[in-house]
Amino acid sequence: MTRRSVIIGTGSALPARAVSNAEMAKIVETSDEWIVDRSGIRNRHFAGPSETTGTLATEAAKRALVAAGIDGSTIDLIVLATTTPDQTFPAVATIVQNEIGANGCVAFDVQAVCSGFLYALGTADAMLRTGMATRALVIGAETMSRILDFEDRGTCVLFGDGAGAIVLEAQESDAADARGIIATKLHADGAHNEMLNVDGGPSTTGTVGKIRMRGNQVFKHAVNNLASVLSEVLEMAGIEPAAIDWVVPHQANARIIEGTAKKLGLPMDRVIMTVDQHANTSAASVPLALDLAVRDGRIKPGQLVVLEAMGGGFTWGATVLRM
Ligand code: UT7
């Protein structure tokens, strides 16, 4: 029997405060028209003083546990993707662990910026398939607003805060249409550090730093890298693009999402788009979009879904799964 990692529940959380483009235009010299035209973003959420990556991650995790109908104490692995942890250490995963009563299980963070959720999912899937764990929480959670330079209009209008979580369970089946993760492909290329980074860190400036991005250069790499990793992962899975029910892309820019779908010949009515509501929530964007589409009934059990993301590093990746 083949052991696969099956999604048995999803959840998400957003900060209470929603911030429109009109509000951003009071902070920097920009306009609703420019932001919508260049990125597709209309709204984002910013965490208040009592909201952190840890509180958002915990809320999303608890909702995923309720959706799965299981208790937190039955989780034996937590992998959390974030680039904006509450503390430099310990890992945010251990904060979630304590809040959901899964004390004692494996819990750690991964750092792959906007591709973080894909990296976390690939890691958890490998650990589940090799028997190191049986039920995992995989979380993407960010408070990007804490590392935005609100004097840089080229970046501060593009990001938002939020969290998304899934519960993965190891299940055995040899059925051709078995649920679970089918294939994952991940990449990184450290040659492009200066195109997208944060200008600080514990070991250099001793500060957290702020996001710096050469947006139009990142844009070109994003469309090419995403189209090629999608082709790679579909080939690994032996699946034609036409068989895909839904693509859940990283939500950085509507034009990147449309450009990638076009390269693969995928119609936009099979692509989940939330960038207008959430902006770029980095590692949280894919699980946030997934949860939204599961809860509104678009993504259904048994359907073929592709997840993809690209971010700082550069890092990029894609996963094919049957819900
Ligand atoms: O999640 C990680 C991956 N990140 C991404 O995938 C982001 C990729 N990049 C992008 O999404 C786009 O490049 C942006 C949305 C960031 C920018 O769009 P663009 O079409 O590439 O614009 P640009 O950077 O080439 O800037 C065009 C103009 C510039 O003015 P000049 O030099 O042409 O006079 C900018 O100064 O737009 C100006 N500009 C703005 N104007 C109004 C930059 N930011 C703003 C702003 N409001 N917020």
mmCIF file of C-alpha atoms and ligand atoms in Angstrom:
data_model
loop_
_atom_site.group_PDB
_atom_site.id
_atom_site.type_symbol
_atom_site.label_atom_id
_atom_site.label_comp_id
_atom_site.label_asym_id
_atom_site.label_seq_id
_atom_site.Cartn_x
_atom_site.Cartn_y
_atom_site.Cartn_z
ATOM 1 C CA MET A 1 0.000 0.000 0.000
ATOM 2 C CA THR A 2 1.222 3.506 -0.802
ATOM 3 C CA ARG A 3 1.398 5.939 2.099
ATOM 4 C CA ARG A 4 0.263 9.444 1.135
ATOM 5 C CA SER A 5 -0.260 12.750 2.958
ATOM 6 C CA VAL A 6 -3.940 13.747 2.750
ATOM 7 C CA ILE A 7 -5.381 17.175 3.619
ATOM 8 C CA ILE A 8 -8.159 16.508 6.169
ATOM 9 C CA GLY A 9 -8.816 20.128 7.235
ATOM 10 C CA THR A 10 -7.981 23.735 6.362
ATOM 11 C CA GLY A 11 -8.171 26.998 8.313
ATOM 12 C CA SER A 12 -7.096 30.620 8.086
ATOM 13 C CA ALA A 13 -6.993 33.872 10.030
ATOM 14 C CA LEU A 14 -6.720 37.548 9.165
ATOM 15 C CA PRO A 15 -6.013 40.556 11.407
ATOM 16 C CA ALA A 16 -9.101 42.577 12.350
ATOM 17 C CA ARG A 17 -7.899 45.735 10.569
ATOM 18 C CA ALA A 18 -8.507 45.902 6.809
ATOM 19 C CA VAL A 19 -6.588 48.638 4.943
ATOM 20 C CA SER A 20 -7.796 49.885 1.545
ATOM 21 C CA ASN A 21 -5.668 51.344 -1.242
ATOM 22 C CA ALA A 22 -7.234 54.728 -0.441
ATOM 23 C CA GLU A 23 -5.806 54.473 3.089
ATOM 24 C CA MET A 24 -2.369 53.557 1.687
ATOM 25 C CA ALA A 25 -2.572 56.692 -0.475
ATOM 26 C CA LYS A 26 -2.693 58.752 2.755
ATOM 27 C CA ILE A 27 0.660 57.210 3.817
ATOM 28 C CA VAL A 28 2.680 57.289 0.551
ATOM 29 C CA GLU A 29 2.331 58.995 -2.825
ATOM 30 C CA THR A 30 0.254 56.387 -4.659
ATOM 31 C CA SER A 31 -3.277 55.804 -5.925
ATOM 32 C CA ASP A 32 -5.912 53.076 -5.970
ATOM 33 C CA GLU A 33 -5.659 53.156 -9.770
ATOM 34 C CA TRP A 34 -1.860 52.514 -9.819
ATOM 35 C CA ILE A 35 -2.013 49.698 -7.248
ATOM 36 C CA VAL A 36 -4.961 47.922 -8.937
ATOM 37 C CA ASP A 37 -3.502 48.363 -12.414
ATOM 38 C CA ARG A 38 0.039 47.123 -11.551
ATOM 39 C CA SER A 39 -0.783 44.435 -8.963
ATOM 40 C CA GLY A 40 -4.531 43.718 -8.737
ATOM 41 C CA ILE A 41 -4.446 44.539 -4.997
ATOM 42 C CA ARG A 42 -7.440 46.418 -3.519
ATOM 43 C CA ASN A 43 -7.175 45.572 0.158
ATOM 44 C CA ARG A 44 -4.844 44.091 2.768
ATOM 45 C CA HIS A 45 -4.985 43.397 6.515
ATOM 46 C CA PHE A 46 -2.437 44.793 8.992
ATOM 47 C CA ALA A 47 -1.904 43.264 12.424
ATOM 48 C CA GLY A 48 -2.707 45.395 15.477
ATOM 49 C CA PRO A 49 -0.459 45.557 18.565
ATOM 50 C CA SER A 50 -1.941 42.405 20.139
ATOM 51 C CA GLU A 51 -1.869 40.382 16.906
ATOM 52 C CA THR A 52 1.341 38.537 16.009
ATOM 53 C CA THR A 53 2.451 35.822 13.607
ATOM 54 C CA GLY A 54 2.000 33.427 16.550
ATOM 55 C CA THR A 55 -1.583 34.497 17.373
ATOM 56 C CA LEU A 56 -2.648 34.425 13.703
ATOM 57 C CA ALA A 57 -0.985 31.026 13.174
ATOM 58 C CA THR A 58 -2.697 29.622 16.276
ATOM 59 C CA GLU A 59 -6.122 30.876 15.139
ATOM 60 C CA ALA A 60 -5.650 29.368 11.666
ATOM 61 C CA ALA A 61 -4.399 26.079 13.169
ATOM 62 C CA LYS A 62 -7.385 25.832 15.537
ATOM 63 C CA ARG A 63 -9.802 26.380 12.620
ATOM 64 C CA ALA A 64 -8.032 23.670 10.589
ATOM 65 C CA LEU A 65 -8.298 21.272 13.558
ATOM 66 C CA VAL A 66 -12.049 21.996 13.862
ATOM 67 C CA ALA A 67 -12.492 21.442 10.105
ATOM 68 C CA ALA A 68 -10.619 18.116 10.409
ATOM 69 C CA GLY A 69 -12.702 17.159 13.460
ATOM 70 C CA ILE A 70 -9.634 16.257 15.522
ATOM 71 C CA ASP A 71 -8.051 17.382 18.787
ATOM 72 C CA GLY A 72 -4.699 19.247 18.844
ATOM 73 C CA SER A 73 -3.247 16.565 21.151
ATOM 74 C CA THR A 74 -3.351 14.064 18.223
ATOM 75 C CA ILE A 75 -0.909 16.160 16.123
ATOM 76 C CA ASP A 76 2.641 14.738 16.098
ATOM 77 C CA LEU A 77 4.348 17.239 13.739
ATOM 78 C CA ILE A 78 4.088 21.016 13.253
ATOM 79 C CA VAL A 79 5.960 22.696 10.387
ATOM 80 C CA LEU A 80 5.420 26.448 10.201
ATOM 81 C CA ALA A 81 6.625 28.707 7.402
ATOM 82 C CA THR A 82 7.319 32.316 8.269
ATOM 83 C CA THR A 83 9.746 35.120 7.583
ATOM 84 C CA THR A 84 8.323 37.304 10.367
ATOM 85 C CA PRO A 85 8.593 35.247 13.592
ATOM 86 C CA ASP A 86 7.463 36.637 16.968
ATOM 87 C CA GLN A 87 11.025 36.159 18.264
ATOM 88 C CA THR A 88 14.307 35.350 16.493
ATOM 89 C CA PHE A 89 13.988 32.126 18.483
ATOM 90 C CA PRO A 90 12.249 29.928 19.531
ATOM 91 C CA ALA A 91 10.253 28.835 16.482
ATOM 92 C CA VAL A 92 6.670 30.096 16.100
ATOM 93 C CA ALA A 93 5.711 26.418 15.632
ATOM 94 C CA THR A 94 6.414 25.896 19.345
ATOM 95 C CA ILE A 95 4.066 28.785 20.253
ATOM 96 C CA VAL A 96 1.275 27.125 18.233
ATOM 97 C CA GLN A 97 2.153 23.757 19.745
ATOM 98 C CA ASN A 98 1.699 25.055 23.279
ATOM 99 C CA GLU A 99 -1.611 26.779 22.408
ATOM 100 C CA ILE A 100 -3.182 23.687 20.810
ATOM 101 C CA GLY A 101 -1.957 21.200 23.428
ATOM 102 C CA ALA A 102 0.353 19.183 21.172
ATOM 103 C CA ASN A 103 3.288 19.485 23.617
ATOM 104 C CA GLY A 104 6.082 16.994 23.021
ATOM 105 C CA CYS A 105 5.627 16.577 19.257
ATOM 106 C CA VAL A 106 8.143 17.692 16.586
ATOM 107 C CA ALA A 107 7.747 21.449 15.928
ATOM 108 C CA PHE A 108 9.941 23.772 13.863
ATOM 109 C CA ASP A 109 9.860 26.731 11.459
ATOM 110 C CA VAL A 110 11.074 26.857 7.866
ATOM 111 C CA GLN A 111 12.262 30.017 6.115
ATOM 112 C CA ALA A 112 11.759 30.235 2.369
ATOM 113 C CA VAL A 113 9.894 33.574 2.320
ATOM 114 C CA CYS A 114 6.927 33.506 -0.122
ATOM 115 C CA SER A 115 7.625 29.858 -1.053
ATOM 116 C CA GLY A 116 7.716 28.923 2.637
ATOM 117 C CA PHE A 117 4.398 27.068 2.658
ATOM 118 C CA LEU A 118 5.472 24.901 -0.307
ATOM 119 C CA TYR A 119 8.761 24.100 1.482
ATOM 120 C CA ALA A 120 6.902 23.333 4.749
ATOM 121 C CA LEU A 121 4.420 21.117 2.914
ATOM 122 C CA GLY A 122 7.185 19.231 1.082
ATOM 123 C CA THR A 123 9.044 18.668 4.368
ATOM 124 C CA ALA A 124 5.939 17.485 6.241
ATOM 125 C CA ASP A 125 4.926 15.223 3.329
ATOM 126 C CA ALA A 126 8.375 13.566 3.295
ATOM 127 C CA MET A 127 8.242 13.014 7.081
ATOM 128 C CA LEU A 128 4.717 11.557 6.909
ATOM 129 C CA ARG A 129 5.523 9.221 4.025
ATOM 130 C CA THR A 130 8.648 7.882 5.765
ATOM 131 C CA GLY A 131 6.701 7.204 8.969
ATOM 132 C CA MET A 132 8.335 9.900 11.144
ATOM 133 C CA ALA A 133 4.864 11.298 11.844
ATOM 134 C CA THR A 134 1.209 10.495 11.146
ATOM 135 C CA ARG A 135 -0.686 13.781 11.586
ATOM 136 C CA ALA A 136 0.877 17.135 10.797
ATOM 137 C CA LEU A 137 -0.135 20.765 11.006
ATOM 138 C CA VAL A 138 1.430 22.741 8.156
ATOM 139 C CA ILE A 139 1.107 26.484 8.595
ATOM 140 C CA GLY A 140 2.070 29.640 6.696
ATOM 141 C CA ALA A 141 1.834 32.760 8.870
ATOM 142 C CA GLU A 142 3.151 36.300 8.469
ATOM 143 C CA THR A 143 3.024 39.828 9.820
ATOM 144 C CA MET A 144 4.743 41.419 6.810
ATOM 145 C CA SER A 145 3.571 44.878 7.957
ATOM 146 C CA ARG A 146 6.250 44.734 10.696
ATOM 147 C CA ILE A 147 9.048 44.682 8.084
ATOM 148 C CA LEU A 148 7.579 47.196 5.612
ATOM 149 C CA ASP A 149 9.196 50.565 5.013
ATOM 150 C CA PHE A 150 6.165 52.872 4.992
ATOM 151 C CA GLU A 151 8.236 55.481 3.140
ATOM 152 C CA ASP A 152 8.884 53.130 0.183
ATOM 153 C CA ARG A 153 5.813 53.168 -2.077
ATOM 154 C CA GLY A 154 7.365 50.478 -4.274
ATOM 155 C CA THR A 155 6.934 47.849 -1.545
ATOM 156 C CA CYS A 156 4.609 48.985 1.272
ATOM 157 C CA VAL A 157 1.442 48.895 -0.855
ATOM 158 C CA LEU A 158 2.074 45.279 -1.923
ATOM 159 C CA PHE A 159 2.098 43.239 1.306
ATOM 160 C CA GLY A 160 -0.347 42.169 3.999
ATOM 161 C CA ASP A 161 -0.657 39.984 7.096
ATOM 162 C CA GLY A 162 -2.465 36.678 7.693
ATOM 163 C CA ALA A 163 -2.164 32.952 8.291
ATOM 164 C CA GLY A 164 -3.330 29.708 6.706
ATOM 165 C CA ALA A 165 -3.082 26.128 7.993
ATOM 166 C CA ILE A 166 -3.824 22.593 6.906
ATOM 167 C CA VAL A 167 -3.976 19.278 8.751
ATOM 168 C CA LEU A 168 -2.182 16.512 6.846
ATOM 169 C CA GLU A 169 -2.792 12.871 7.722
ATOM 170 C CA ALA A 170 -0.869 9.821 6.480
ATOM 171 C CA GLN A 171 -3.304 7.411 4.799
ATOM 172 C CA GLU A 172 -2.651 4.201 2.864
ATOM 173 C CA SER A 173 -4.263 3.434 -0.479
ATOM 174 C CA ASP A 174 -3.373 1.914 -3.831
ATOM 175 C CA ALA A 175 -6.386 3.388 -5.655
ATOM 176 C CA ALA A 176 -5.538 5.275 -8.874
ATOM 177 C CA ASP A 177 -7.588 8.229 -7.604
ATOM 178 C CA ALA A 178 -6.282 8.112 -4.010
ATOM 179 C CA ARG A 179 -6.389 11.426 -2.159
ATOM 180 C CA GLY A 180 -3.136 13.085 -1.097
ATOM 181 C CA ILE A 181 0.041 14.765 -2.285
ATOM 182 C CA ILE A 182 1.181 13.322 -5.626
ATOM 183 C CA ALA A 183 4.373 15.278 -6.418
ATOM 184 C CA THR A 184 6.409 18.250 -5.174
ATOM 185 C CA LYS A 185 9.239 20.163 -6.867
ATOM 186 C CA LEU A 186 11.236 22.821 -5.003
ATOM 187 C CA HIS A 187 14.062 25.116 -6.176
ATOM 188 C CA ALA A 188 16.299 27.887 -4.826
ATOM 189 C CA ASP A 189 18.882 30.166 -6.442
ATOM 190 C CA GLY A 190 20.921 32.342 -4.088
ATOM 191 C CA ALA A 191 22.386 34.386 -6.956
ATOM 192 C CA HIS A 192 19.426 36.791 -6.796
ATOM 193 C CA ASN A 193 19.607 37.848 -3.133
ATOM 194 C CA GLU A 194 19.841 41.561 -3.956
ATOM 195 C CA MET A 195 16.625 41.598 -6.010
ATOM 196 C CA LEU A 196 14.429 40.801 -3.016
ATOM 197 C CA ASN A 197 15.632 40.858 0.572
ATOM 198 C CA VAL A 198 15.458 42.504 3.997
ATOM 199 C CA ASP A 199 18.229 44.966 4.838
ATOM 200 C CA GLY A 200 18.892 43.650 8.330
ATOM 201 C CA GLY A 201 19.157 40.571 10.518
ATOM 202 C CA PRO A 202 20.441 39.248 13.862
ATOM 203 C CA SER A 203 23.920 38.432 12.518
ATOM 204 C CA THR A 204 24.523 41.607 10.486
ATOM 205 C CA THR A 205 22.795 44.744 11.733
ATOM 206 C CA GLY A 206 21.297 43.275 14.879
ATOM 207 C CA THR A 207 17.986 44.715 13.711
ATOM 208 C CA VAL A 208 14.987 43.226 11.923
ATOM 209 C CA GLY A 209 15.405 45.304 8.747
ATOM 210 C CA LYS A 210 12.889 46.274 6.069
ATOM 211 C CA ILE A 211 11.864 44.709 2.729
ATOM 212 C CA ARG A 212 13.799 45.860 -0.357
ATOM 213 C CA MET A 213 12.696 44.744 -3.828
ATOM 214 C CA ARG A 214 13.529 45.423 -7.480
ATOM 215 C CA GLY A 215 9.942 44.702 -8.424
ATOM 216 C CA ASN A 216 10.115 44.623 -12.214
ATOM 217 C CA GLN A 217 13.164 42.282 -12.197
ATOM 218 C CA VAL A 218 11.485 39.940 -9.701
ATOM 219 C CA PHE A 219 8.378 39.996 -11.903
ATOM 220 C CA LYS A 220 10.213 38.584 -14.935
ATOM 221 C CA HIS A 221 11.893 35.804 -12.935
ATOM 222 C CA ALA A 222 8.570 34.943 -11.260
ATOM 223 C CA VAL A 223 6.632 34.272 -14.485
ATOM 224 C CA ASN A 224 9.453 32.155 -15.985
ATOM 225 C CA ASN A 225 10.289 30.189 -12.819
ATOM 226 C CA LEU A 226 6.649 29.466 -11.997
ATOM 227 C CA ALA A 227 5.767 28.306 -15.507
ATOM 228 C CA SER A 228 8.802 25.984 -15.601
ATOM 229 C CA VAL A 229 8.277 24.477 -12.114
ATOM 230 C CA LEU A 230 4.597 23.875 -12.919
ATOM 231 C CA SER A 231 5.595 21.971 -16.063
ATOM 232 C CA GLU A 232 8.162 19.984 -14.035
ATOM 233 C CA VAL A 233 5.758 18.976 -11.274
ATOM 234 C CA LEU A 234 2.970 18.013 -13.706
ATOM 235 C CA GLU A 235 5.438 15.851 -15.625
ATOM 236 C CA MET A 236 6.573 14.205 -12.357
ATOM 237 C CA ALA A 237 2.925 13.477 -11.535
ATOM 238 C CA GLY A 238 2.134 12.297 -15.082
ATOM 239 C CA ILE A 239 -0.742 14.796 -15.317
ATOM 240 C CA GLU A 240 -1.708 16.988 -18.280
ATOM 241 C CA PRO A 241 -2.498 20.660 -17.477
ATOM 242 C CA ALA A 242 -6.030 20.095 -18.849
ATOM 243 C CA ALA A 243 -6.727 17.595 -16.029
ATOM 244 C CA ILE A 244 -6.100 20.182 -13.292
ATOM 245 C CA ASP A 245 -9.286 21.340 -11.526
ATOM 246 C CA TRP A 246 -7.726 24.258 -9.620
ATOM 247 C CA VAL A 247 -4.478 26.197 -9.381
ATOM 248 C CA VAL A 248 -3.862 27.920 -6.044
ATOM 249 C CA PRO A 249 -0.994 30.332 -6.790
ATOM 250 C CA HIS A 250 1.072 32.542 -4.525
ATOM 251 C CA GLN A 251 -0.796 35.840 -4.417
ATOM 252 C CA ALA A 252 1.866 38.467 -5.205
ATOM 253 C CA ASN A 253 0.494 40.065 -8.337
ATOM 254 C CA ALA A 254 -2.574 39.363 -10.505
ATOM 255 C CA ARG A 255 -0.477 39.918 -13.659
ATOM 256 C CA ILE A 256 2.062 37.243 -12.581
ATOM 257 C CA ILE A 257 -0.804 34.816 -11.876
ATOM 258 C CA GLU A 258 -2.438 35.531 -15.246
ATOM 259 C CA GLY A 259 0.902 35.354 -17.117
ATOM 260 C CA THR A 260 1.754 31.976 -15.548
ATOM 261 C CA ALA A 261 -1.712 30.526 -16.283
ATOM 262 C CA LYS A 262 -1.454 31.709 -19.890
ATOM 263 C CA LYS A 263 1.967 30.044 -20.362
ATOM 264 C CA LEU A 264 0.419 26.749 -19.261
ATOM 265 C CA GLY A 265 -2.770 27.231 -21.271
ATOM 266 C CA LEU A 266 -4.912 27.195 -18.091
ATOM 267 C CA PRO A 267 -8.134 29.256 -18.141
ATOM 268 C CA MET A 268 -8.449 31.850 -15.343
ATOM 269 C CA ASP A 269 -11.750 30.321 -14.151
ATOM 270 C CA ARG A 270 -9.661 27.467 -12.725
ATOM 271 C CA VAL A 271 -7.306 29.780 -10.806
ATOM 272 C CA ILE A 272 -8.012 30.921 -7.229
ATOM 273 C CA MET A 273 -7.342 34.661 -6.916
ATOM 274 C CA THR A 274 -7.277 36.415 -3.521
ATOM 275 C CA VAL A 275 -4.550 39.010 -4.119
ATOM 276 C CA ASP A 276 -7.267 41.684 -4.414
ATOM 277 C CA GLN A 277 -8.437 41.006 -0.830
ATOM 278 C CA HIS A 278 -5.241 40.008 1.001
ATOM 279 C CA ALA A 279 -2.306 41.459 -1.030
ATOM 280 C CA ASN A 280 0.954 39.493 -0.739
ATOM 281 C CA THR A 281 0.963 37.663 2.608
ATOM 282 C CA SER A 282 4.192 35.779 1.755
ATOM 283 C CA ALA A 283 4.154 32.241 3.229
ATOM 284 C CA ALA A 284 0.497 32.642 4.262
ATOM 285 C CA SER A 285 -0.857 33.406 0.810
ATOM 286 C CA VAL A 286 -1.262 29.880 -0.625
ATOM 287 C CA PRO A 287 -2.910 28.279 2.461
ATOM 288 C CA LEU A 288 -5.106 31.387 2.936
ATOM 289 C CA ALA A 289 -6.346 31.156 -0.661
ATOM 290 C CA LEU A 290 -6.773 27.373 -0.371
ATOM 291 C CA ASP A 291 -8.890 27.686 2.773
ATOM 292 C CA LEU A 292 -11.055 30.401 1.239
ATOM 293 C CA ALA A 293 -11.801 28.284 -1.842
ATOM 294 C CA VAL A 294 -12.454 25.130 0.232
ATOM 295 C CA ARG A 295 -14.872 27.026 2.495
ATOM 296 C CA ASP A 296 -16.762 28.714 -0.370
ATOM 297 C CA GLY A 297 -17.227 25.283 -1.994
ATOM 298 C CA ARG A 298 -15.129 25.787 -5.132
ATOM 299 C CA ILE A 299 -12.418 23.265 -4.184
ATOM 300 C CA LYS A 300 -14.026 19.892 -3.445
ATOM 301 C CA PRO A 301 -12.736 16.510 -2.196
ATOM 302 C CA GLY A 302 -11.371 14.376 -5.031
ATOM 303 C CA GLN A 303 -10.320 17.311 -7.235
ATOM 304 C CA LEU A 304 -6.793 17.751 -8.626
ATOM 305 C CA VAL A 305 -5.161 20.907 -7.246
ATOM 306 C CA VAL A 306 -1.803 22.535 -7.967
ATOM 307 C CA LEU A 307 -0.150 24.888 -5.459
ATOM 308 C CA GLU A 308 2.729 27.157 -6.563
ATOM 309 C CA ALA A 309 4.866 29.967 -5.146
ATOM 310 C CA MET A 310 7.968 32.069 -5.769
ATOM 311 C CA GLY A 311 9.793 34.414 -3.418
ATOM 312 C CA GLY A 312 12.987 35.828 -1.952
ATOM 313 C CA GLY A 313 16.148 33.771 -2.221
ATOM 314 C CA PHE A 314 14.996 33.209 -4.907
ATOM 315 C CA THR A 315 12.965 30.191 -3.877
ATOM 316 C CA TRP A 316 10.156 28.616 -5.864
ATOM 317 C CA GLY A 317 8.163 25.434 -6.020
ATOM 318 C CA ALA A 318 4.951 23.605 -6.837
ATOM 319 C CA THR A 319 2.909 20.706 -5.470
ATOM 320 C CA VAL A 320 0.224 18.582 -7.140
ATOM 321 C CA LEU A 321 -2.331 16.899 -4.901
ATOM 322 C CA ARG A 322 -5.751 15.314 -4.897
ATOM 323 C CA MET A 323 -8.001 16.932 -2.274
HETATM 324 O O1 UT7 B 1 6.256 37.577 -3.375
HETATM 325 C C1 UT7 B 1 7.553 37.694 -3.819
HETATM 326 C C2 UT7 B 1 7.569 37.973 -5.220
HETATM 327 N N1 UT7 B 1 7.258 39.345 -5.477
HETATM 328 C C3 UT7 B 1 6.716 39.652 -6.607
HETATM 329 O O2 UT7 B 1 6.416 38.738 -7.340
HETATM 330 C C4 UT7 B 1 6.547 41.081 -7.005
HETATM 331 C C5 UT7 B 1 6.934 41.220 -8.435
HETATM 332 N N2 UT7 B 1 6.840 42.569 -8.981
HETATM 333 C C6 UT7 B 1 5.660 43.212 -9.147
HETATM 334 O O3 UT7 B 1 4.614 42.726 -8.732
HETATM 335 C C7 UT7 B 1 5.675 44.507 -9.920
HETATM 336 O O4 UT7 B 1 6.942 44.693 -10.487
HETATM 337 C C8 UT7 B 1 5.307 45.759 -9.063
HETATM 338 C C9 UT7 B 1 3.811 45.725 -8.743
HETATM 339 C C10 UT7 B 1 6.133 45.750 -7.807
HETATM 340 C C11 UT7 B 1 5.605 47.042 -9.840
HETATM 341 O O5 UT7 B 1 5.009 47.037 -11.113
HETATM 342 P P1 UT7 B 1 5.854 47.471 -12.422
HETATM 343 O O6 UT7 B 1 4.895 47.508 -13.527
HETATM 344 O O7 UT7 B 1 7.004 46.493 -12.526
HETATM 345 O O8 UT7 B 1 6.324 48.920 -12.069
HETATM 346 P P2 UT7 B 1 7.818 49.495 -11.896
HETATM 347 O O9 UT7 B 1 8.465 48.945 -10.677
HETATM 348 O O10 UT7 B 1 8.537 49.336 -13.184
HETATM 349 O O11 UT7 B 1 7.511 51.032 -11.648
HETATM 350 C C12 UT7 B 1 6.856 51.812 -12.625
HETATM 351 C C13 UT7 B 1 6.684 53.209 -12.078
HETATM 352 C C14 UT7 B 1 7.958 53.849 -11.527
HETATM 353 O O12 UT7 B 1 7.962 55.202 -11.923
HETATM 354 P P3 UT7 B 1 8.863 55.701 -13.166
HETATM 355 O O13 UT7 B 1 10.278 55.365 -12.778
HETATM 356 O O14 UT7 B 1 8.374 54.912 -14.352
HETATM 357 O O15 UT7 B 1 8.565 57.159 -13.222
HETATM 358 C C15 UT7 B 1 7.782 53.787 -10.036
HETATM 359 O O16 UT7 B 1 8.451 54.807 -9.355
HETATM 360 O O17 UT7 B 1 5.744 53.221 -10.989
HETATM 361 C C16 UT7 B 1 6.292 53.956 -9.878
HETATM 362 N N3 UT7 B 1 5.749 53.408 -8.634
HETATM 363 C C17 UT7 B 1 4.586 53.813 -8.107
HETATM 364 N N4 UT7 B 1 3.681 54.734 -8.488
HETATM 365 C C18 UT7 B 1 2.582 54.873 -7.742
HETATM 366 C C19 UT7 B 1 6.284 52.414 -7.867
HETATM 367 N N5 UT7 B 1 5.458 52.182 -6.839
HETATM 368 C C20 UT7 B 1 4.404 53.027 -6.957
HETATM 369 C C21 UT7 B 1 3.231 53.226 -6.200
HETATM 370 N N6 UT7 B 1 2.349 54.168 -6.625
HETATM 371 N N7 UT7 B 1 2.950 52.502 -5.097
#
